[in-house]
Every structure is written in C-alpha cells, then in structure tokens.
Short mmCIF file of C-alpha atoms in Angstrom, two decimals:
data_model
loop_
_atom_site.label_atom_id
_atom_site.label_comp_id
_atom_site.label_asym_id
_atom_site.label_seq_id
_atom_site.Cartn_x
_atom_site.Cartn_y
_atom_site.Cartn_z
CA UNK A 1 95.34 263.00 318.65
CA UNK A 2 95.85 262.82 314.90
CA UNK A 3 97.90 259.67 314.69
CA UNK A 4 97.48 256.08 313.71
CA UNK A 5 99.74 253.90 315.85
CA UNK A 6 100.99 250.51 314.68
CA UNK A 7 102.85 247.89 316.67
CA UNK A 8 105.28 246.29 316.38
CA UNK A 9 107.46 248.35 314.02
CA UNK A 10 109.46 245.29 312.99
CA UNK A 11 108.57 241.59 313.14
CA UNK A 12 110.50 238.50 312.13
CA UNK A 13 108.53 235.27 312.18
CA UNK A 14 108.94 231.70 311.08
CA UNK A 15 106.54 230.02 308.70
CA UNK A 16 104.93 228.03 311.51
CA UNK A 17 104.50 230.96 313.90
CA UNK A 18 101.35 232.83 314.85
CA UNK A 19 101.64 236.57 315.40
CA UNK A 20 99.42 239.65 315.38
CA UNK A 21 99.82 243.19 314.10
CA UNK A 22 98.02 245.94 315.96
CA UNK A 23 96.67 249.30 314.87
CA UNK A 24 95.03 252.04 316.96
CA UNK A 25 93.42 255.34 316.03
CA UNK A 26 91.72 257.94 318.21
CA UNK A 27 90.44 260.27 315.51
CA UNK A 28 86.90 258.89 315.52
CA UNK A 29 87.25 257.66 311.95
CA UNK A 30 84.61 255.19 310.84
CA UNK A 31 86.70 253.22 308.38
CA UNK A 32 89.95 251.37 308.92
CA UNK A 33 92.13 249.66 306.33
CA UNK A 34 94.96 247.17 306.00
CA UNK A 35 97.39 247.56 303.10
CA UNK A 36 100.43 245.53 302.08
CA UNK A 37 103.35 247.27 300.41
CA UNK A 38 106.28 245.62 298.68
CA UNK A 39 109.44 247.57 297.92
CA UNK A 40 109.05 250.18 295.15
CA UNK A 41 105.38 249.29 294.69
CA UNK A 42 102.18 251.09 295.69
CA UNK A 43 100.25 249.93 298.75
CA UNK A 44 97.83 247.08 297.90
CA UNK A 45 94.44 247.02 299.58
CA UNK A 46 93.79 243.95 301.76
CA UNK A 47 90.82 244.64 304.03
CA UNK A 48 88.35 247.43 304.80
CA UNK A 49 86.39 247.75 308.02
CA UNK A 50 83.48 250.14 308.01
CA UNK A 51 81.70 250.82 311.32
CA UNK A 52 83.60 247.86 312.83
CA UNK A 53 82.31 245.44 310.21
CA UNK A 54 84.41 243.83 307.51
CA UNK A 55 83.16 245.37 304.29
CA UNK A 56 85.91 244.51 301.84
CA UNK A 57 88.21 241.50 301.58
CA UNK A 58 90.37 241.69 298.49
CA UNK A 59 90.67 237.91 298.10
CA UNK A 60 93.39 237.80 300.70
CA UNK A 61 94.63 234.28 301.66
CA UNK A 62 93.13 232.92 304.87
CA UNK A 63 96.53 232.92 306.56
CA UNK A 64 95.75 236.62 307.11
CA UNK A 65 92.83 237.14 309.48
CA UNK A 66 91.63 240.66 310.36
CA UNK A 67 89.78 241.62 313.50
CA UNK A 68 88.19 244.88 314.64
CA UNK A 69 87.52 244.64 318.42
CA UNK A 70 86.17 248.21 318.61
CA UNK A 71 86.06 251.44 316.65
CA UNK A 72 89.62 252.38 317.61
CA UNK A 73 91.42 249.09 317.17
CA UNK A 74 92.30 246.90 314.23
CA UNK A 75 94.31 243.70 314.36
CA UNK A 76 95.79 241.49 311.69
CA UNK A 77 96.40 237.90 312.80
CA UNK A 78 99.09 236.03 310.93
CA UNK A 79 99.49 232.27 310.71
CA UNK A 80 101.56 229.97 308.51
CA UNK A 81 102.89 232.79 306.37
CA UNK A 82 105.16 232.33 303.37
CA UNK A 83 108.42 234.17 302.64
CA UNK A 84 106.66 236.09 299.84
CA UNK A 85 104.42 237.65 302.51
CA UNK A 86 107.38 239.66 303.72
CA UNK A 87 106.43 243.31 303.22
CA UNK A 88 105.49 246.56 304.95
CA UNK A 89 101.98 246.29 306.39
CA UNK A 90 100.20 249.61 306.68
CA UNK A 91 97.10 250.46 308.65
CA UNK A 92 95.02 253.51 307.71
CA UNK A 93 91.90 255.20 308.97
CA UNK A 94 89.65 257.73 307.31
CA UNK A 95 86.31 259.44 307.26
CA UNK A 96 85.85 260.34 303.61
CA UNK A 97 88.26 263.30 303.71
CA UNK A 98 91.57 261.52 303.18
CA UNK A 99 93.31 258.73 305.00
CA UNK A 100 95.84 258.80 307.81
CA UNK A 101 98.43 256.03 307.74
CA UNK A 102 100.36 254.44 310.53
CA UNK A 103 104.12 254.09 310.19
CA UNK A 104 103.71 250.41 309.35
CA UNK A 105 105.04 247.06 310.49
CA UNK A 106 108.03 245.74 308.55
CA UNK A 107 107.39 241.96 308.42
CA UNK A 108 110.00 239.40 307.49
CA UNK A 109 109.00 235.74 307.15
CA UNK A 110 111.88 233.30 307.43
CA UNK B 1 91.24 248.92 288.81
CA UNK B 2 94.49 250.58 289.77
CA UNK B 3 94.83 254.11 288.33
CA UNK B 4 97.81 254.77 286.08
CA UNK B 5 100.27 257.54 286.79
CA UNK B 6 102.72 259.31 284.53
CA UNK B 7 105.56 259.91 284.43
CA UNK B 8 107.08 257.05 286.43
CA UNK B 9 109.98 259.21 287.57
CA UNK B 10 111.02 262.86 287.48
CA UNK B 11 114.31 264.53 288.30
CA UNK B 12 114.18 268.27 289.00
CA UNK B 13 116.47 271.02 290.11
CA UNK B 14 115.31 273.12 293.05
CA UNK B 15 112.92 275.80 291.84
CA UNK B 16 111.68 273.88 288.80
CA UNK B 17 108.08 272.84 288.23
CA UNK B 18 106.55 269.39 287.69
CA UNK B 19 103.21 267.88 286.75
CA UNK B 20 102.13 264.37 287.69
CA UNK B 21 99.14 262.80 286.00
CA UNK B 22 96.70 260.16 287.21
CA UNK B 23 94.21 258.38 284.98
CA UNK B 24 91.48 255.87 285.75
CA UNK B 25 89.41 253.58 283.54
CA UNK B 26 86.47 253.82 285.96
CA UNK B 27 84.19 256.70 286.91
CA UNK B 28 85.56 258.44 289.96
CA UNK B 29 83.97 259.98 293.03
CA UNK B 30 87.19 261.35 294.46
CA UNK B 31 90.91 261.51 293.88
CA UNK B 32 93.47 261.71 296.66
CA UNK B 33 97.14 262.59 296.49
CA UNK B 34 99.79 261.24 298.86
CA UNK B 35 103.54 261.60 299.21
CA UNK B 36 105.67 258.81 300.63
CA UNK B 37 109.30 259.27 301.61
CA UNK B 38 111.63 256.29 301.74
CA UNK B 39 110.94 254.09 304.76
CA UNK B 40 107.97 256.19 305.88
CA UNK B 41 104.18 255.98 305.64
CA UNK B 42 102.24 257.78 302.90
CA UNK B 43 101.20 261.28 303.93
CA UNK B 44 97.91 262.75 302.75
CA UNK B 45 98.28 265.90 300.63
CA UNK B 46 94.79 266.65 299.37
CA UNK B 47 91.49 265.26 298.15
CA UNK B 48 89.44 266.35 295.15
CA UNK B 49 85.79 265.43 295.08
CA UNK B 50 83.50 264.98 292.11
CA UNK B 51 82.03 268.35 291.29
CA UNK B 52 84.68 270.11 293.35
CA UNK B 53 87.16 272.78 292.42
CA UNK B 54 90.87 272.74 291.87
CA UNK B 55 92.56 272.61 295.23
CA UNK B 56 95.94 273.40 296.61
CA UNK B 57 98.05 275.13 299.14
CA UNK B 58 101.07 277.28 298.44
CA UNK B 59 103.06 275.59 295.73
CA UNK B 60 101.27 272.25 295.48
CA UNK B 61 97.89 272.12 293.77
CA UNK B 62 95.77 269.63 291.88
CA UNK B 63 92.91 269.44 289.40
CA UNK B 64 90.27 266.81 288.71
CA UNK B 65 88.62 266.29 285.33
CA UNK B 66 85.63 264.05 286.01
CA UNK B 67 84.71 263.57 282.35
CA UNK B 68 88.17 262.31 281.46
CA UNK B 69 88.56 260.49 284.81
CA UNK B 70 91.90 262.20 285.25
CA UNK B 71 93.68 264.24 287.88
CA UNK B 72 96.92 266.20 287.79
CA UNK B 73 99.19 267.30 290.64
CA UNK B 74 101.14 270.53 290.09
CA UNK B 75 104.36 271.20 291.99
CA UNK B 76 105.75 274.68 291.45
CA UNK B 77 109.13 276.07 292.49
CA UNK B 78 110.05 272.67 293.90
CA UNK B 79 111.99 272.33 297.13
CA UNK B 80 114.32 269.56 298.29
CA UNK B 81 111.62 268.46 300.74
CA UNK B 82 109.31 267.61 297.82
CA UNK B 83 111.41 264.53 297.01
CA UNK B 84 109.58 261.24 297.45
CA UNK B 85 107.11 259.01 295.68
CA UNK B 86 103.74 260.53 294.83
CA UNK B 87 100.68 258.35 294.66
CA UNK B 88 97.21 259.22 293.53
CA UNK B 89 94.39 257.19 295.01
CA UNK B 90 90.87 256.79 293.72
CA UNK B 91 87.42 256.14 295.14
CA UNK B 92 84.47 255.37 292.92
CA UNK B 93 81.86 255.83 295.63
CA UNK B 94 81.07 258.10 298.54
CA UNK B 95 80.69 255.13 300.89
CA UNK B 96 83.69 253.54 302.54
CA UNK B 97 84.82 251.32 299.81
CA UNK B 98 87.77 250.11 297.88
CA UNK B 99 90.48 252.72 297.68
CA UNK B 100 93.21 251.99 295.18
CA UNK B 101 96.59 253.63 294.83
CA UNK B 102 98.08 254.56 291.51
CA UNK B 103 101.35 253.14 290.25
CA UNK B 104 103.39 255.99 291.76
CA UNK B 105 105.73 258.71 290.49
CA UNK B 106 109.18 259.02 292.01
CA UNK B 107 110.25 262.66 292.30
CA UNK B 108 113.87 263.56 292.99
CA UNK B 109 114.64 267.25 293.60
CA UNK B 110 118.33 268.10 293.46
CA UNK B 111 120.09 271.24 294.69
#
C-alpha cells in the first residue's frame, strides 16, 4: 500500500463548529506532516510528527490541534476556525526519501 | 526560509525543453522536486542528497549544487502531461525536520 488516505475530501463548517480531519498511511513511514495550501500558493508547513511525537509546530494558532494516535494515523482537530482558514489541508508521510501526499481535505469555513 | 524558484511561469510547445531553478539562503541537506496538477496533491518526482549525483529518469532530471545552495530541474522534449506547478522542497538536516516548499513554477505545455 503506497497511499496516504485523507478524509473527508470536502468539509464545510461554521465558525463555532468542532470537526476533525483524518490521515492514514500504511507505508511504515516514521514522519507525518500537516500542510495548509491556499490557492496558487505553495503548501505551508503546519506540524511535523516524528515517531508519533510532535516535533515541529510552526506557530500555528491553537484552534488547530494535531494528534497522532499511532504510527499510521494523524488527526487535525479544528475548533472556532475563521473564514481565512479556508484552504486545502494536506497530510504527508515520509522516511527521508521523499514525501507521499494525501489528496487533501478542501475546507471551507462559513 | 522558503526557497525561491525561477521562473514563476513557463509556456512551452510540446517537444521543447525547460529548466526550473531553486535557490536557498540556507545550507541544504537535500532538495526534493514535486509536481502538482490543478486540484490534486503534489507528487514526488525525485530527491537529491548532499554529496549525491545528478539524478533523473527519462526526460526529467535534476542537479544539486551544494556550494551555491541551488538545484535545477531539467525537462527535455516536454509532453502535455508535464503541465502543472513544480515545487522544489528543501531540508537542512537529515533528521525529520522542517521541510519547506519553494514558491512554485507553473508550467504549461501546449500542443
């Protein structure tokens, strides 16, 4: 299995809602990443998990809360988001030889 | 921290060649290249490691100049399927660390 699976593919949420994005990989990769991508811009790094521990937090607002329940799963919990948080959220995994990306979750905050 | 790419956009006819450049202000351990088509996830093309050789497969290859902290992606005899946005990405360490994407180069190959 050489895929990174993200769910849901699309999500519309209100500013008072709580939702979660999910990511799963079965390639045995030791690092997992969350990126945010706005239209016509490169992906921006948000969080890095290395061996299931949060190793990098790029000063992301606390309304985004990552979680790594095990080596295959990565979640991103969302709460009280703003309209400017609307974007494509990409999960990636890697093992030092390039990263495999999921197809992303297209998030719209209304 | 984000590497800078040039040019920002390229328009080619099928069969023409292109070079995309990536430059960093920091010392690099590795450079990655990705292609992203509209509405899709970035797809890994290749990685070049510090001390490594030029890499490539068929008509897409890349080089890495560690001293200049630069990498170039070479697309020869371009095909319609090469269209998309190309990103370089850089690592400054061999441990799992911050991985930053370059500003991107939009490539449009026309028949």
